[in-house]
Structures are given as C-alpha cells and as structure tokens.
Amino acid sequence: VGKKAYNAIKQKSYDLSYVAKGSTMVMVSIEVDKATIAHVGEAVAICKDKVGLLYQTEIHVRIDFGWEIVSRCFFSYHPKSLFSTSGSSPFKKEDRFLLCSDGLYKSMASDILQAGMFDDKPLEEILDEFDSISRKQCDDNHTAILIEIE
C-alpha cells in the first residue's frame, strides 16, 4: 500500500508540475558595458545604480493550493522546470549587482534591501549587515554576492 500511495503522489505531483525540491542558480556575465543575467528558481539578481533600480530578475515561484512552488529549477526530475530565464542590462561605473538566494531577499523588504546596496560602507560591511538581518528574520539558508563596477 505504501509504495502504491508513494507512486500515486509522485505521479500527481508530476502532473501538476509540483517541484518538491531542486536547485536554484543565479549568475551574471559582465562584458565591456553589458551584463547578462541568467537564473532559475528563487535566486535573484538585482542591478541598481545610485538613482534607482535598473533590473531585477523574475522569481520563478507560483502558489498552488497555498504552497509556494518553485516553477523552474535544476535537479527536480521535472523536465519542464529546467528552463532558465535571462536578460541583459547596460551598466556603468559604480553600478552594483546583488546576486542572492531567497533566504536573503525574503528576510527584508525589497526597498530596504535595495537601499542597503548603496550604503556608504565597504561592500563587505553591507553583506555583513544583510547576513545579520537574514539570521534574525529568516529560517532559510542565505547566500549573497555584491559586485560594484569599477
């Protein structure tokens, strides 16, 4: 009975494109004056200058029956969920890119996160503050890389 139930649930999950687990990824390729960003899953890339938001990736999550479901990720055993999205954005000196996991961006309001990207502090101190907030506000793991164009 246990194996039949498991197989029935697995098949229904597949039919509904439910992803119980998987890996997410975000990356930026910086060439001359253009950045190309690719990602899958809940990882996020934010490109911002001192004036405002230049680009932010779409989060690949949907809500099904009250559950947050990752709609695109690696290693999910669902071929339809393997497609990533990408975009390009021009950039200039002093623009910043934040590549982060959902554990970071879900731990604070987006305006606080974006404002923090341009605190008048060394990048390492900004990341330490993000880390401190994430540890207090979120029970998920968190990873972040903050890049400034020189």
mmCIF file of C-alpha atoms in Angstrom:
data_model
loop_
_atom_site.group_PDB
_atom_site.id
_atom_site.type_symbol
_atom_site.label_atom_id
_atom_site.label_comp_id
_atom_site.label_asym_id
_atom_site.label_seq_id
_atom_site.Cartn_x
_atom_site.Cartn_y
_atom_site.Cartn_z
ATOM 1 C CA VAL A 1 0.000 0.000 0.000
ATOM 2 C CA GLY A 2 2.837 2.417 0.910
ATOM 3 C CA LYS A 3 4.541 2.027 -2.463
ATOM 4 C CA LYS A 4 1.251 2.485 -4.360
ATOM 5 C CA ALA A 5 0.486 5.665 -2.396
ATOM 6 C CA TYR A 6 4.003 6.975 -2.977
ATOM 7 C CA ASN A 7 3.767 6.319 -6.727
ATOM 8 C CA ALA A 8 0.298 7.919 -6.920
ATOM 9 C CA ILE A 9 1.501 11.045 -5.117
ATOM 10 C CA LYS A 10 4.640 11.181 -7.260
ATOM 11 C CA GLN A 11 2.575 10.901 -10.469
ATOM 12 C CA LYS A 12 0.088 13.557 -9.318
ATOM 13 C CA SER A 13 2.978 15.854 -8.365
ATOM 14 C CA TYR A 14 4.464 15.363 -11.812
ATOM 15 C CA ASP A 15 1.095 16.030 -13.488
ATOM 16 C CA LEU A 16 0.730 19.284 -11.521
ATOM 17 C CA SER A 17 4.370 20.256 -12.181
ATOM 18 C CA TYR A 18 4.940 20.317 -8.439
ATOM 19 C CA VAL A 19 8.604 20.563 -7.570
ATOM 20 C CA ALA A 20 9.284 19.312 -4.059
ATOM 21 C CA LYS A 21 12.970 20.064 -4.214
ATOM 22 C CA GLY A 22 15.530 21.340 -6.644
ATOM 23 C CA SER A 23 18.479 23.645 -7.029
ATOM 24 C CA THR A 24 18.343 27.290 -7.991
ATOM 25 C CA MET A 25 21.043 29.379 -9.629
ATOM 26 C CA VAL A 26 21.789 32.983 -10.482
ATOM 27 C CA MET A 27 24.751 34.315 -12.444
ATOM 28 C CA VAL A 28 25.912 37.461 -14.161
ATOM 29 C CA SER A 29 28.301 37.635 -17.095
ATOM 30 C CA ILE A 30 29.916 41.069 -17.367
ATOM 31 C CA GLU A 31 31.333 42.018 -20.754
ATOM 32 C CA VAL A 32 32.525 45.506 -21.741
ATOM 33 C CA ASP A 33 29.418 47.585 -20.869
ATOM 34 C CA LYS A 34 26.700 44.911 -20.785
ATOM 35 C CA ALA A 35 25.687 42.438 -18.112
ATOM 36 C CA THR A 36 23.819 39.259 -18.989
ATOM 37 C CA ILE A 37 21.954 37.650 -16.124
ATOM 38 C CA ALA A 38 20.581 34.102 -16.079
ATOM 39 C CA HIS A 39 18.731 32.355 -13.296
ATOM 40 C CA VAL A 40 16.319 29.614 -12.324
ATOM 41 C CA GLY A 41 14.286 29.140 -9.187
ATOM 42 C CA GLU A 42 14.161 31.502 -6.251
ATOM 43 C CA ALA A 43 17.593 33.061 -6.650
ATOM 44 C CA VAL A 44 17.510 36.761 -7.541
ATOM 45 C CA ALA A 45 19.724 39.253 -9.342
ATOM 46 C CA ILE A 46 19.277 42.977 -8.755
ATOM 47 C CA CYS A 47 21.121 45.644 -10.738
ATOM 48 C CA LYS A 48 20.952 49.130 -9.270
ATOM 49 C CA ASP A 49 22.644 52.462 -9.691
ATOM 50 C CA LYS A 50 22.666 55.309 -7.165
ATOM 51 C CA VAL A 51 19.440 56.699 -8.644
ATOM 52 C CA GLY A 52 17.298 53.579 -8.769
ATOM 53 C CA LEU A 53 16.614 50.022 -9.800
ATOM 54 C CA LEU A 54 17.902 49.128 -13.266
ATOM 55 C CA TYR A 55 16.952 45.454 -13.449
ATOM 56 C CA GLN A 56 15.610 42.682 -11.241
ATOM 57 C CA THR A 57 15.017 39.092 -12.238
ATOM 58 C CA GLU A 58 11.616 37.464 -12.046
ATOM 59 C CA ILE A 59 11.244 34.968 -9.222
ATOM 60 C CA HIS A 60 10.260 31.532 -10.514
ATOM 61 C CA VAL A 61 7.722 30.671 -7.855
ATOM 62 C CA ARG A 62 3.993 30.146 -8.018
ATOM 63 C CA ILE A 63 1.356 29.459 -5.374
ATOM 64 C CA ASP A 64 -0.570 26.180 -5.700
ATOM 65 C CA PHE A 65 -3.142 25.239 -3.065
ATOM 66 C CA GLY A 66 -1.468 27.590 -0.563
ATOM 67 C CA TRP A 67 2.022 26.177 -1.166
ATOM 68 C CA GLU A 68 4.917 28.139 -2.628
ATOM 69 C CA ILE A 69 6.152 26.042 -5.546
ATOM 70 C CA VAL A 70 9.457 26.595 -7.347
ATOM 71 C CA SER A 71 8.459 26.571 -11.003
ATOM 72 C CA ARG A 72 11.937 26.429 -12.575
ATOM 73 C CA CYS A 73 14.932 24.732 -11.003
ATOM 74 C CA PHE A 74 17.659 22.162 -11.585
ATOM 75 C CA PHE A 75 17.572 18.545 -10.357
ATOM 76 C CA SER A 76 13.817 18.491 -9.860
ATOM 77 C CA TYR A 77 13.126 15.402 -12.009
ATOM 78 C CA HIS A 78 10.671 17.528 -13.985
ATOM 79 C CA PRO A 79 11.988 18.278 -17.491
ATOM 80 C CA LYS A 80 9.595 21.222 -17.922
ATOM 81 C CA SER A 81 11.161 23.031 -14.958
ATOM 82 C CA LEU A 82 14.700 23.142 -16.359
ATOM 83 C CA PHE A 83 14.318 26.268 -18.496
ATOM 84 C CA SER A 84 16.060 29.360 -17.186
ATOM 85 C CA THR A 85 15.349 32.973 -17.967
ATOM 86 C CA SER A 86 17.890 35.577 -18.849
ATOM 87 C CA GLY A 87 18.112 39.263 -19.575
ATOM 88 C CA SER A 88 20.672 41.886 -20.441
ATOM 89 C CA SER A 89 21.228 45.295 -18.977
ATOM 90 C CA PRO A 90 23.748 48.018 -19.829
ATOM 91 C CA PHE A 91 25.763 49.255 -16.868
ATOM 92 C CA LYS A 92 28.218 51.961 -15.920
ATOM 93 C CA LYS A 93 30.878 52.635 -13.334
ATOM 94 C CA GLU A 94 29.635 52.368 -9.729
ATOM 95 C CA ASP A 95 26.537 50.309 -10.626
ATOM 96 C CA ARG A 96 26.040 47.393 -8.281
ATOM 97 C CA PHE A 97 24.789 43.866 -8.778
ATOM 98 C CA LEU A 98 23.393 41.774 -5.945
ATOM 99 C CA LEU A 99 23.123 38.043 -6.588
ATOM 100 C CA CYS A 100 21.296 36.338 -3.745
ATOM 101 C CA SER A 101 19.220 33.413 -2.609
ATOM 102 C CA ASP A 102 15.637 33.636 -1.412
ATOM 103 C CA GLY A 103 16.849 33.385 2.182
ATOM 104 C CA LEU A 104 18.210 36.915 1.852
ATOM 105 C CA TYR A 105 15.561 38.720 -0.179
ATOM 106 C CA LYS A 106 12.694 37.190 1.795
ATOM 107 C CA SER A 107 14.219 38.337 5.095
ATOM 108 C CA MET A 108 13.680 42.064 4.453
ATOM 109 C CA ALA A 109 11.533 44.429 2.413
ATOM 110 C CA SER A 110 12.832 44.997 -1.107
ATOM 111 C CA ASP A 111 13.217 48.763 -0.551
ATOM 112 C CA ILE A 112 15.440 48.088 2.488
ATOM 113 C CA LEU A 113 17.474 45.555 0.507
ATOM 114 C CA GLN A 114 17.911 47.948 -2.430
ATOM 115 C CA ALA A 115 18.766 50.905 -0.177
ATOM 116 C CA GLY A 116 21.308 48.743 1.625
ATOM 117 C CA MET A 117 23.039 48.031 -1.661
ATOM 118 C CA PHE A 118 24.219 51.674 -1.685
ATOM 119 C CA ASP A 119 25.062 52.276 1.947
ATOM 120 C CA ASP A 120 28.204 54.404 2.176
ATOM 121 C CA LYS A 121 30.191 51.455 3.533
ATOM 122 C CA PRO A 122 32.562 48.865 2.138
ATOM 123 C CA LEU A 123 30.732 46.064 0.302
ATOM 124 C CA GLU A 124 31.850 43.524 2.920
ATOM 125 C CA GLU A 125 30.150 45.539 5.700
ATOM 126 C CA ILE A 126 26.932 45.763 3.673
ATOM 127 C CA LEU A 127 26.971 41.985 3.219
ATOM 128 C CA ASP A 128 27.625 41.524 6.962
ATOM 129 C CA GLU A 129 24.532 43.637 7.712
ATOM 130 C CA PHE A 130 22.461 41.617 5.235
ATOM 131 C CA ASP A 131 23.737 38.444 6.900
ATOM 132 C CA SER A 132 22.768 39.724 10.350
ATOM 133 C CA ILE A 133 19.243 40.635 9.223
ATOM 134 C CA SER A 134 18.782 37.300 7.455
ATOM 135 C CA ARG A 135 19.861 35.332 10.511
ATOM 136 C CA LYS A 136 17.279 37.166 12.637
ATOM 137 C CA GLN A 137 14.387 37.260 10.156
ATOM 138 C CA CYS A 138 14.551 34.061 8.110
ATOM 139 C CA ASP A 139 14.993 30.380 8.880
ATOM 140 C CA ASP A 140 16.182 29.592 5.349
ATOM 141 C CA ASN A 141 19.808 29.479 4.240
ATOM 142 C CA HIS A 142 21.065 32.636 2.575
ATOM 143 C CA THR A 143 23.823 33.477 0.158
ATOM 144 C CA ALA A 144 24.760 36.827 -1.382
ATOM 145 C CA ILE A 145 27.360 38.334 -3.651
ATOM 146 C CA LEU A 146 27.538 42.116 -4.039
ATOM 147 C CA ILE A 147 29.511 43.446 -7.010
ATOM 148 C CA GLU A 148 30.413 47.049 -7.764
ATOM 149 C CA ILE A 149 31.560 48.042 -11.256
ATOM 150 C CA GLU A 150 34.874 49.914 -11.156
#
